mmCIF file of C-alpha atoms and ligand atoms in Angstrom:
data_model
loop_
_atom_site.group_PDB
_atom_site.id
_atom_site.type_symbol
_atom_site.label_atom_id
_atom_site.label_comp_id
_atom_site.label_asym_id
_atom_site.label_seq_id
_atom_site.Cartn_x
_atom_site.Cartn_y
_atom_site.Cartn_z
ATOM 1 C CA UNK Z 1 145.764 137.920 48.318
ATOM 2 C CA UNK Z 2 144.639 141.371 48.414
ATOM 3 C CA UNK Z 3 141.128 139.843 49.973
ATOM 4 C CA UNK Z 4 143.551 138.793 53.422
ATOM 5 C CA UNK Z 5 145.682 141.854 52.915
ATOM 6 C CA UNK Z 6 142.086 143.921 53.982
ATOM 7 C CA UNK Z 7 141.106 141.920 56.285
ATOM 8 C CA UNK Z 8 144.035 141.678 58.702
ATOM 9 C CA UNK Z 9 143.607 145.546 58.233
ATOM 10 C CA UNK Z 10 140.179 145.941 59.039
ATOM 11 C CA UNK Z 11 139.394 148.370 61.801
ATOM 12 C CA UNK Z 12 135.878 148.330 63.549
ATOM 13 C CA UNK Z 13 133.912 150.780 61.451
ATOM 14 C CA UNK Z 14 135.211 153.257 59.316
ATOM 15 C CA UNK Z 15 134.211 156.745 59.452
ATOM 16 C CA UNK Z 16 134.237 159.398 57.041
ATOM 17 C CA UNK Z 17 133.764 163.466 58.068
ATOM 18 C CA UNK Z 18 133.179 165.560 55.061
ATOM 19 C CA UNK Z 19 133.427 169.437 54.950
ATOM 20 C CA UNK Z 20 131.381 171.940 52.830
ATOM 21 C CA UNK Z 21 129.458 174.422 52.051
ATOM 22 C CA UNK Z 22 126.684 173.103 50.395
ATOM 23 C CA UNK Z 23 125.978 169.840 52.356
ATOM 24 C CA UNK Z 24 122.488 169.545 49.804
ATOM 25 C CA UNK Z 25 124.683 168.421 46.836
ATOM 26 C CA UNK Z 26 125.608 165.171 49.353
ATOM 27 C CA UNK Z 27 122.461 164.116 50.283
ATOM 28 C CA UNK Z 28 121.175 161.625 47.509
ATOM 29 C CA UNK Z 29 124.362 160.138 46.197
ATOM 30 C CA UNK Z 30 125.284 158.654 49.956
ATOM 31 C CA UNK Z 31 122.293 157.573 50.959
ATOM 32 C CA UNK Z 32 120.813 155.079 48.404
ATOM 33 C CA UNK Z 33 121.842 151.383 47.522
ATOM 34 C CA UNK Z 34 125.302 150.690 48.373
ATOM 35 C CA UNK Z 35 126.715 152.954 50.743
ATOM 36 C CA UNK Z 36 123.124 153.372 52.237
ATOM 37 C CA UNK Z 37 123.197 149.696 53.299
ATOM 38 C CA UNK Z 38 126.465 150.076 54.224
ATOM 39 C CA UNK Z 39 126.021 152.992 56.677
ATOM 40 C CA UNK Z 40 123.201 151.051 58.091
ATOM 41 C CA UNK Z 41 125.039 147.804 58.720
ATOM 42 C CA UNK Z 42 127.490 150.163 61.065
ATOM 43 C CA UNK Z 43 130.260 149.443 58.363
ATOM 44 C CA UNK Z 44 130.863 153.074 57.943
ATOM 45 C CA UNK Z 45 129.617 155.872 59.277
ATOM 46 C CA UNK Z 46 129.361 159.545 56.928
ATOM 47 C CA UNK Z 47 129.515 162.656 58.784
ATOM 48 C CA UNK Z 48 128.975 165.933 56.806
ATOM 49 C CA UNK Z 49 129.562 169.125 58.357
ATOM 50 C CA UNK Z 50 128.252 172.723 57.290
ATOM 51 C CA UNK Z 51 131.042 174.931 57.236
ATOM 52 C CA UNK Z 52 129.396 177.389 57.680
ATOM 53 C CA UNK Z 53 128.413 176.295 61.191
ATOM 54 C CA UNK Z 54 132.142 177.914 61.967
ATOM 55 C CA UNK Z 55 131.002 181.192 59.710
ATOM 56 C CA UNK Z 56 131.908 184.257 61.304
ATOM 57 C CA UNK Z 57 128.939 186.948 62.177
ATOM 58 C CA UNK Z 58 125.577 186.482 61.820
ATOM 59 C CA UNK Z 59 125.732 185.778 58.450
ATOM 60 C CA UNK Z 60 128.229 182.849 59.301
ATOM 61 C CA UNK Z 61 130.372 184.329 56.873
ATOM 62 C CA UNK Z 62 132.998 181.387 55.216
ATOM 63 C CA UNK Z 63 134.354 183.220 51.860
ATOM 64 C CA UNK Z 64 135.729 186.209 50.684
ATOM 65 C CA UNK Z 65 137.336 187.871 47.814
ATOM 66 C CA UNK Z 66 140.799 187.186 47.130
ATOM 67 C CA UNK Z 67 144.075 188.858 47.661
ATOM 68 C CA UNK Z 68 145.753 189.893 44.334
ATOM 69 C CA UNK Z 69 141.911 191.214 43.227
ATOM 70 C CA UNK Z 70 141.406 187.910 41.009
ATOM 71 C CA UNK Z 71 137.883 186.990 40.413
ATOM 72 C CA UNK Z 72 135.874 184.763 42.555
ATOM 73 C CA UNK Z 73 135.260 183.795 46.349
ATOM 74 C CA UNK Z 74 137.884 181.433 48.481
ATOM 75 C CA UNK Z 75 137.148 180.014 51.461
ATOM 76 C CA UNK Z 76 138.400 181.065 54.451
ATOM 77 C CA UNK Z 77 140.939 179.308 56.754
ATOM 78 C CA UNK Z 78 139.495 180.262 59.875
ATOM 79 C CA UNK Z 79 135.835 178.600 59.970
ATOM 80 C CA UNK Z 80 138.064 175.354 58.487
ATOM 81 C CA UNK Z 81 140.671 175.224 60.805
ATOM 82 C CA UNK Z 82 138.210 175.699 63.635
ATOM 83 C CA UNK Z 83 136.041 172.655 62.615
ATOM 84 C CA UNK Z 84 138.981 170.690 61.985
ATOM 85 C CA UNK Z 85 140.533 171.428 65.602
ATOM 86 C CA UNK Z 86 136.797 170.324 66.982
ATOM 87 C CA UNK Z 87 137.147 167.413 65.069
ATOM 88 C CA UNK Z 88 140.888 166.383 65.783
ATOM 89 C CA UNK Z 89 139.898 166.869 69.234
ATOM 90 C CA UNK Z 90 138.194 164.004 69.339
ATOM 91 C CA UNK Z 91 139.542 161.557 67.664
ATOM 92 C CA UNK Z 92 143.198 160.854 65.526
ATOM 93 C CA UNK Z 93 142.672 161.060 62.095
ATOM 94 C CA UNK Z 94 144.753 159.020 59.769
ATOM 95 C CA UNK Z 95 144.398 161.473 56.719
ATOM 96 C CA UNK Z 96 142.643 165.247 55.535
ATOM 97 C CA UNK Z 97 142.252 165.028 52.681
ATOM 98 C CA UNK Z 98 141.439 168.349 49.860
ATOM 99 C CA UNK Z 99 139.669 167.438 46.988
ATOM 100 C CA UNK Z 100 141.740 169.504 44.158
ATOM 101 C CA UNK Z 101 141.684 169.318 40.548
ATOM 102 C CA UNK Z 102 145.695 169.901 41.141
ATOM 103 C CA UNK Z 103 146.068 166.585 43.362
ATOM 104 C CA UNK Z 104 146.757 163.310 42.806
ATOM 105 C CA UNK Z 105 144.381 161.217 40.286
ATOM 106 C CA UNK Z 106 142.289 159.133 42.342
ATOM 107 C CA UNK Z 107 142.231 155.275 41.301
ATOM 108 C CA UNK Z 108 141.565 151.634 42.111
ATOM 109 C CA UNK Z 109 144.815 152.011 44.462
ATOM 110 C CA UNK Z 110 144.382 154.705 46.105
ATOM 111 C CA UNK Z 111 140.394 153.662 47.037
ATOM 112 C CA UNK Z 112 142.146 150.656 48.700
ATOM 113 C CA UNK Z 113 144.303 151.956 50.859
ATOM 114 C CA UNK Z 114 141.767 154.792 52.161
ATOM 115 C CA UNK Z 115 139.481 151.797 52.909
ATOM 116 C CA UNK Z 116 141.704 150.334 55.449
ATOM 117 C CA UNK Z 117 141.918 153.627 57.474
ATOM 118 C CA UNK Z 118 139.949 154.409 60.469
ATOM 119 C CA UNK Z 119 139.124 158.181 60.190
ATOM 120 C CA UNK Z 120 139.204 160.815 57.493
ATOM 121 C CA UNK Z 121 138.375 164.163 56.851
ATOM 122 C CA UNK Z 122 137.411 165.037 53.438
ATOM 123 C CA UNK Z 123 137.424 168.960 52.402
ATOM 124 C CA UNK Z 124 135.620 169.934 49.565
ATOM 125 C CA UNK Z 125 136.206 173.411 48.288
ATOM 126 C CA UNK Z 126 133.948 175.874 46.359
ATOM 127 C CA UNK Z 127 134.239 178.852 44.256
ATOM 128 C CA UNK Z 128 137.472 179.480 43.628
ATOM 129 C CA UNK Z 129 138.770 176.849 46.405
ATOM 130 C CA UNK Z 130 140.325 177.097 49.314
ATOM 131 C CA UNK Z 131 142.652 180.141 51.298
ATOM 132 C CA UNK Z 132 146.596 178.113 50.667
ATOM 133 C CA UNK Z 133 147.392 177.954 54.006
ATOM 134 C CA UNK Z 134 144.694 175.425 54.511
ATOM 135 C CA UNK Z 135 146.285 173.550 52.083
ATOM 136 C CA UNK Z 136 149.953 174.213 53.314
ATOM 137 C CA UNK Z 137 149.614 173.265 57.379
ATOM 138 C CA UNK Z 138 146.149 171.390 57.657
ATOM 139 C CA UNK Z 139 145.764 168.995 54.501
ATOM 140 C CA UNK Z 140 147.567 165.833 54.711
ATOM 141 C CA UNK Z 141 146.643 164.836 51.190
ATOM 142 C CA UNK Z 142 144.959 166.230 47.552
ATOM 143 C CA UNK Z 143 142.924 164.417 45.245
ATOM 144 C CA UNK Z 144 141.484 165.289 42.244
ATOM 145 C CA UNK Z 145 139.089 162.683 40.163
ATOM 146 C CA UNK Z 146 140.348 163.846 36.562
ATOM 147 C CA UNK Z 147 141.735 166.412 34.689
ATOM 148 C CA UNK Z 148 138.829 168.883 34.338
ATOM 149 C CA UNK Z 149 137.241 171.496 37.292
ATOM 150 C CA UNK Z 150 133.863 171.117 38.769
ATOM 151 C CA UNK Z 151 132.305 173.660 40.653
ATOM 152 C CA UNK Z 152 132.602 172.067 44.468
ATOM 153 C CA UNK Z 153 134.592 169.076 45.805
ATOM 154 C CA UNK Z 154 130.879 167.384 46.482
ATOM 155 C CA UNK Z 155 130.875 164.998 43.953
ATOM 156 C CA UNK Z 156 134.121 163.970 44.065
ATOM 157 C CA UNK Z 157 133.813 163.530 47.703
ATOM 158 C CA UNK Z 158 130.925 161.537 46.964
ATOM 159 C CA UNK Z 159 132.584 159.412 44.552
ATOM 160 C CA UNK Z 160 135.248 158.441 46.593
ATOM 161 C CA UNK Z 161 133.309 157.497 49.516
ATOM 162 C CA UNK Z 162 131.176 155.403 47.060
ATOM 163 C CA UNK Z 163 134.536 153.724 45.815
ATOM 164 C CA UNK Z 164 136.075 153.438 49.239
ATOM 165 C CA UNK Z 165 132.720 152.312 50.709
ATOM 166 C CA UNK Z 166 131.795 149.112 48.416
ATOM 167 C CA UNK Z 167 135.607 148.034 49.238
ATOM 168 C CA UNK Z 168 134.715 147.427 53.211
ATOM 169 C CA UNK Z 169 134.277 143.688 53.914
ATOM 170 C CA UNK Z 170 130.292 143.453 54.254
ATOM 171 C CA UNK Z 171 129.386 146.345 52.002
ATOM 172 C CA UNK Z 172 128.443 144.285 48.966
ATOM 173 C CA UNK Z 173 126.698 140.858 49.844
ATOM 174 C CA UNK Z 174 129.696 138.626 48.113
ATOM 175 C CA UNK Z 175 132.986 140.704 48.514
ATOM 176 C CA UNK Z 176 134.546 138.891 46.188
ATOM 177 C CA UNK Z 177 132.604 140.655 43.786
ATOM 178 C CA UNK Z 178 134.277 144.268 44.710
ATOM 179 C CA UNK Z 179 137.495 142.779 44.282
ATOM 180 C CA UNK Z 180 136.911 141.142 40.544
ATOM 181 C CA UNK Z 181 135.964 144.583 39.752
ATOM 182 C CA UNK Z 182 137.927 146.688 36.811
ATOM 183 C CA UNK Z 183 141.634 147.662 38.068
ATOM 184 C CA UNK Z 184 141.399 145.298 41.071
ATOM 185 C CA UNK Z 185 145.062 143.690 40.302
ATOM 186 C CA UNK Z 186 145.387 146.199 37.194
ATOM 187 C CA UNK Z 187 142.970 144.381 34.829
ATOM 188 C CA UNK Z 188 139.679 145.275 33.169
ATOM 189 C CA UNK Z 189 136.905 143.050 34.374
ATOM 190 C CA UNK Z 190 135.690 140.487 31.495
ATOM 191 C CA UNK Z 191 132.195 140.686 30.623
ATOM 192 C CA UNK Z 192 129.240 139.731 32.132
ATOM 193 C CA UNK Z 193 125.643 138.417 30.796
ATOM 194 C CA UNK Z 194 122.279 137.598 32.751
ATOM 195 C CA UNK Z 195 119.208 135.594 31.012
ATOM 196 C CA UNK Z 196 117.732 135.625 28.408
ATOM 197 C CA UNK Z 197 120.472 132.986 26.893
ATOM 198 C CA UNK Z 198 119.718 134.340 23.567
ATOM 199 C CA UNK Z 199 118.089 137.510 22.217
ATOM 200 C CA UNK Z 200 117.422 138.815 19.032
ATOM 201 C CA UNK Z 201 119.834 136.318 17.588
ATOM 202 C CA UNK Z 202 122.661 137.362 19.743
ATOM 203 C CA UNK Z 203 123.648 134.508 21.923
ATOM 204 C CA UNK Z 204 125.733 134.453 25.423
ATOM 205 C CA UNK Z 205 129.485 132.866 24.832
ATOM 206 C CA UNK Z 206 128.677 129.152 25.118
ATOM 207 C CA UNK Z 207 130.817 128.356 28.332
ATOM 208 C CA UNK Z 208 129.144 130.432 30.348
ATOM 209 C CA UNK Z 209 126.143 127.947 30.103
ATOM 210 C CA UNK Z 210 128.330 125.014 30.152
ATOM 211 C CA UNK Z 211 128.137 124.428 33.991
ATOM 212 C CA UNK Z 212 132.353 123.871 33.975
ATOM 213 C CA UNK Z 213 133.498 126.335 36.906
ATOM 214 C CA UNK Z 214 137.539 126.025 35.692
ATOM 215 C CA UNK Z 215 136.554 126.457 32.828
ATOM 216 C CA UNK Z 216 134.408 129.223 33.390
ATOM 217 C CA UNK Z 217 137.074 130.897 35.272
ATOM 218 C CA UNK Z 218 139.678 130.573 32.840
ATOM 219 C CA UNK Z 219 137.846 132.079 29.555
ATOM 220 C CA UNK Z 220 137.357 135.182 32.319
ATOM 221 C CA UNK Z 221 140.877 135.251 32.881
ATOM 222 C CA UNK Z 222 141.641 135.491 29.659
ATOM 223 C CA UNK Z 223 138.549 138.033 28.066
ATOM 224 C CA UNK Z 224 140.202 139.789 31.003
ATOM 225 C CA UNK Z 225 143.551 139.847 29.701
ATOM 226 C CA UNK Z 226 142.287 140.210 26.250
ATOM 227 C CA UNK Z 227 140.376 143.268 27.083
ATOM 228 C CA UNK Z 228 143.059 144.897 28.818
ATOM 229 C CA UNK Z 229 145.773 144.627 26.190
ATOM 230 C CA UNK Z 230 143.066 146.194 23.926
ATOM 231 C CA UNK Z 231 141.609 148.823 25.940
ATOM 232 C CA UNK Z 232 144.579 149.572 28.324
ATOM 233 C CA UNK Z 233 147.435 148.259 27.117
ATOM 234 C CA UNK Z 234 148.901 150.718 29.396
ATOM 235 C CA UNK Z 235 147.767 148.494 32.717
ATOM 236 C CA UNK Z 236 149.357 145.748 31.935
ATOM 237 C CA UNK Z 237 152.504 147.069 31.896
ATOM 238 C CA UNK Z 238 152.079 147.056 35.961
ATOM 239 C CA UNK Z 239 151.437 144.077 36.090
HETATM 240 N N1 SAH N 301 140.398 177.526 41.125
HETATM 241 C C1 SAH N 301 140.565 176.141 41.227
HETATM 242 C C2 SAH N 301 139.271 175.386 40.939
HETATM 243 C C3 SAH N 301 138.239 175.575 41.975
HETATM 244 S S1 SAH N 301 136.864 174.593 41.637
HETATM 245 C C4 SAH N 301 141.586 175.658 40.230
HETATM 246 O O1 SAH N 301 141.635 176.176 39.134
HETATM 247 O O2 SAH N 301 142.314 174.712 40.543
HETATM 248 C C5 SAH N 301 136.078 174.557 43.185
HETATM 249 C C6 SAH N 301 136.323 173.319 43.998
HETATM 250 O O3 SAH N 301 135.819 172.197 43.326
HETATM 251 C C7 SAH N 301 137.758 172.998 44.309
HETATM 252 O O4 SAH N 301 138.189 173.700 45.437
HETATM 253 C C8 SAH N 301 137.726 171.502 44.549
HETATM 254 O O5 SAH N 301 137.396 171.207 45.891
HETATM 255 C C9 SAH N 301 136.568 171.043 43.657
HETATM 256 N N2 SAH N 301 137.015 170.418 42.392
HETATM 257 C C10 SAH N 301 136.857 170.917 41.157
HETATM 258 N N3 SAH N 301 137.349 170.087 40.228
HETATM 259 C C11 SAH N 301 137.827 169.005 40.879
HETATM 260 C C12 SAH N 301 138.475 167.799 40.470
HETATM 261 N N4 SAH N 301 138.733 167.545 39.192
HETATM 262 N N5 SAH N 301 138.831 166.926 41.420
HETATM 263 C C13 SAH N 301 138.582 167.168 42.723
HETATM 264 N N6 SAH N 301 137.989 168.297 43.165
HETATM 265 C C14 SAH N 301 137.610 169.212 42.274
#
């Protein structure tokens, strides 16, 4: 089901703008295995933009203290809104998104629907984050990836375009495999097991070399189950 549900919304090729200050922190996590491949198949296409390209001066100024004399540098909503405009004035963009420790917990879910969107902007902050008014008129949405603060939105931003990424039809070589993954339909994936067939004593469940495909299927279905009411009881109540 949810394998037709992305396909009838597939666009061409998704692309992904990301804001920051320190582009460096981006470079290695999107572009190796997965999301490399995928970026070279045209499935998606990763922008990132240096702020400070938009600084002001000739030390393309992007921070400064705050108002209120608390500690620590926030960046400025000039040199963002201006590369945002740029960027808007190009092309529509379905969502602009803030990566926040104060936004919404990023899941399985929410990694689905961003994959069926054409264009987004994703705005990592740094220092103390980001002037409000960024926030207030520019930002259509705010995620955060847990309760705990990192110094930049970087690796967030880089984990969700690693979740969003594997989700586009053609990123992995067997889809189906994205979609058996954990919280795919709110269950834990069951376990997996490659050769040897035994080691050390400690043998692979016997199905799994018993060559029965319904069979096969249904002991996943249920180590799925089984693993869920243990682990995350709290998932299957959504079910
Ligand atoms: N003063 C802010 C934290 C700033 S941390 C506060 O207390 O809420 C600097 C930047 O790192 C943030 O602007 C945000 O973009 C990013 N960041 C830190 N933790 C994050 C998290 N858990 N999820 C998403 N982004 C996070």
């Amino acid at each position: 089901m949810l394998f037709l549900r992305h396909y009838e919304n597939w666009h061409t090729r998704m692309r992904i703008d990301i804001l920051t200050v320190v582009p460096e922190l981006l470079e290695s996590p999107l572009n190796h295995s997965i999301v490399k491949r995928a970026k070279e198949a045209g499935l998606v296409e990763i922008i990132i933009h240096d702020i400070r390209d938009y600084g002001k001066g000739n030390y393309r100024h992007v921070d400064d203290y705050s108002f209120g004399g608390d500690a620590g540098m926030v960046l400025m909503v000039e040199p963002i809104f201006n590369l945002i405009n740029d960027l808007k004035a190009e092309r529509d963009y379905d969502e602009i998104i803030y990566m926040s420790p104060d936004g919404e917990t990023f899941n399985q879910k929410e990694a689905n629907r961003l994959s069926c969107l054409q264009n987004i902007i994703i705005l990592c902050g740094h220092y103390k984050g980001v002037d409000q008014r960024v926030r207030d008129h520019i930002i259509t949405k705010e995620i955060s990836i847990g309760d705990f603060v990192l110094s930049g939105g970087e690796i967030p931003a880089a984990m969700i375009c690693d979740a969003v990424t594997r989700l586009i039809p053609g990123a992995i070589s067997d889809e189906q495999s994205a979609l058996t993954d954990c919280f795919q339909d709110n269950l834990l994936a069951p376990p997996v097991y490659t050769r040897p067939a035994e080691f050390n004593g400690w043998k692979v469940p016997e199905i799994l070399l018993s060559g029965n495909h319904a069979a096969i299927r249904d002991w996943m279905e249920e180590q799925a189950l089984e693993r869920t009411g243990r682990l995350r009881p709290d998932l299957l109540e959504k079910i």
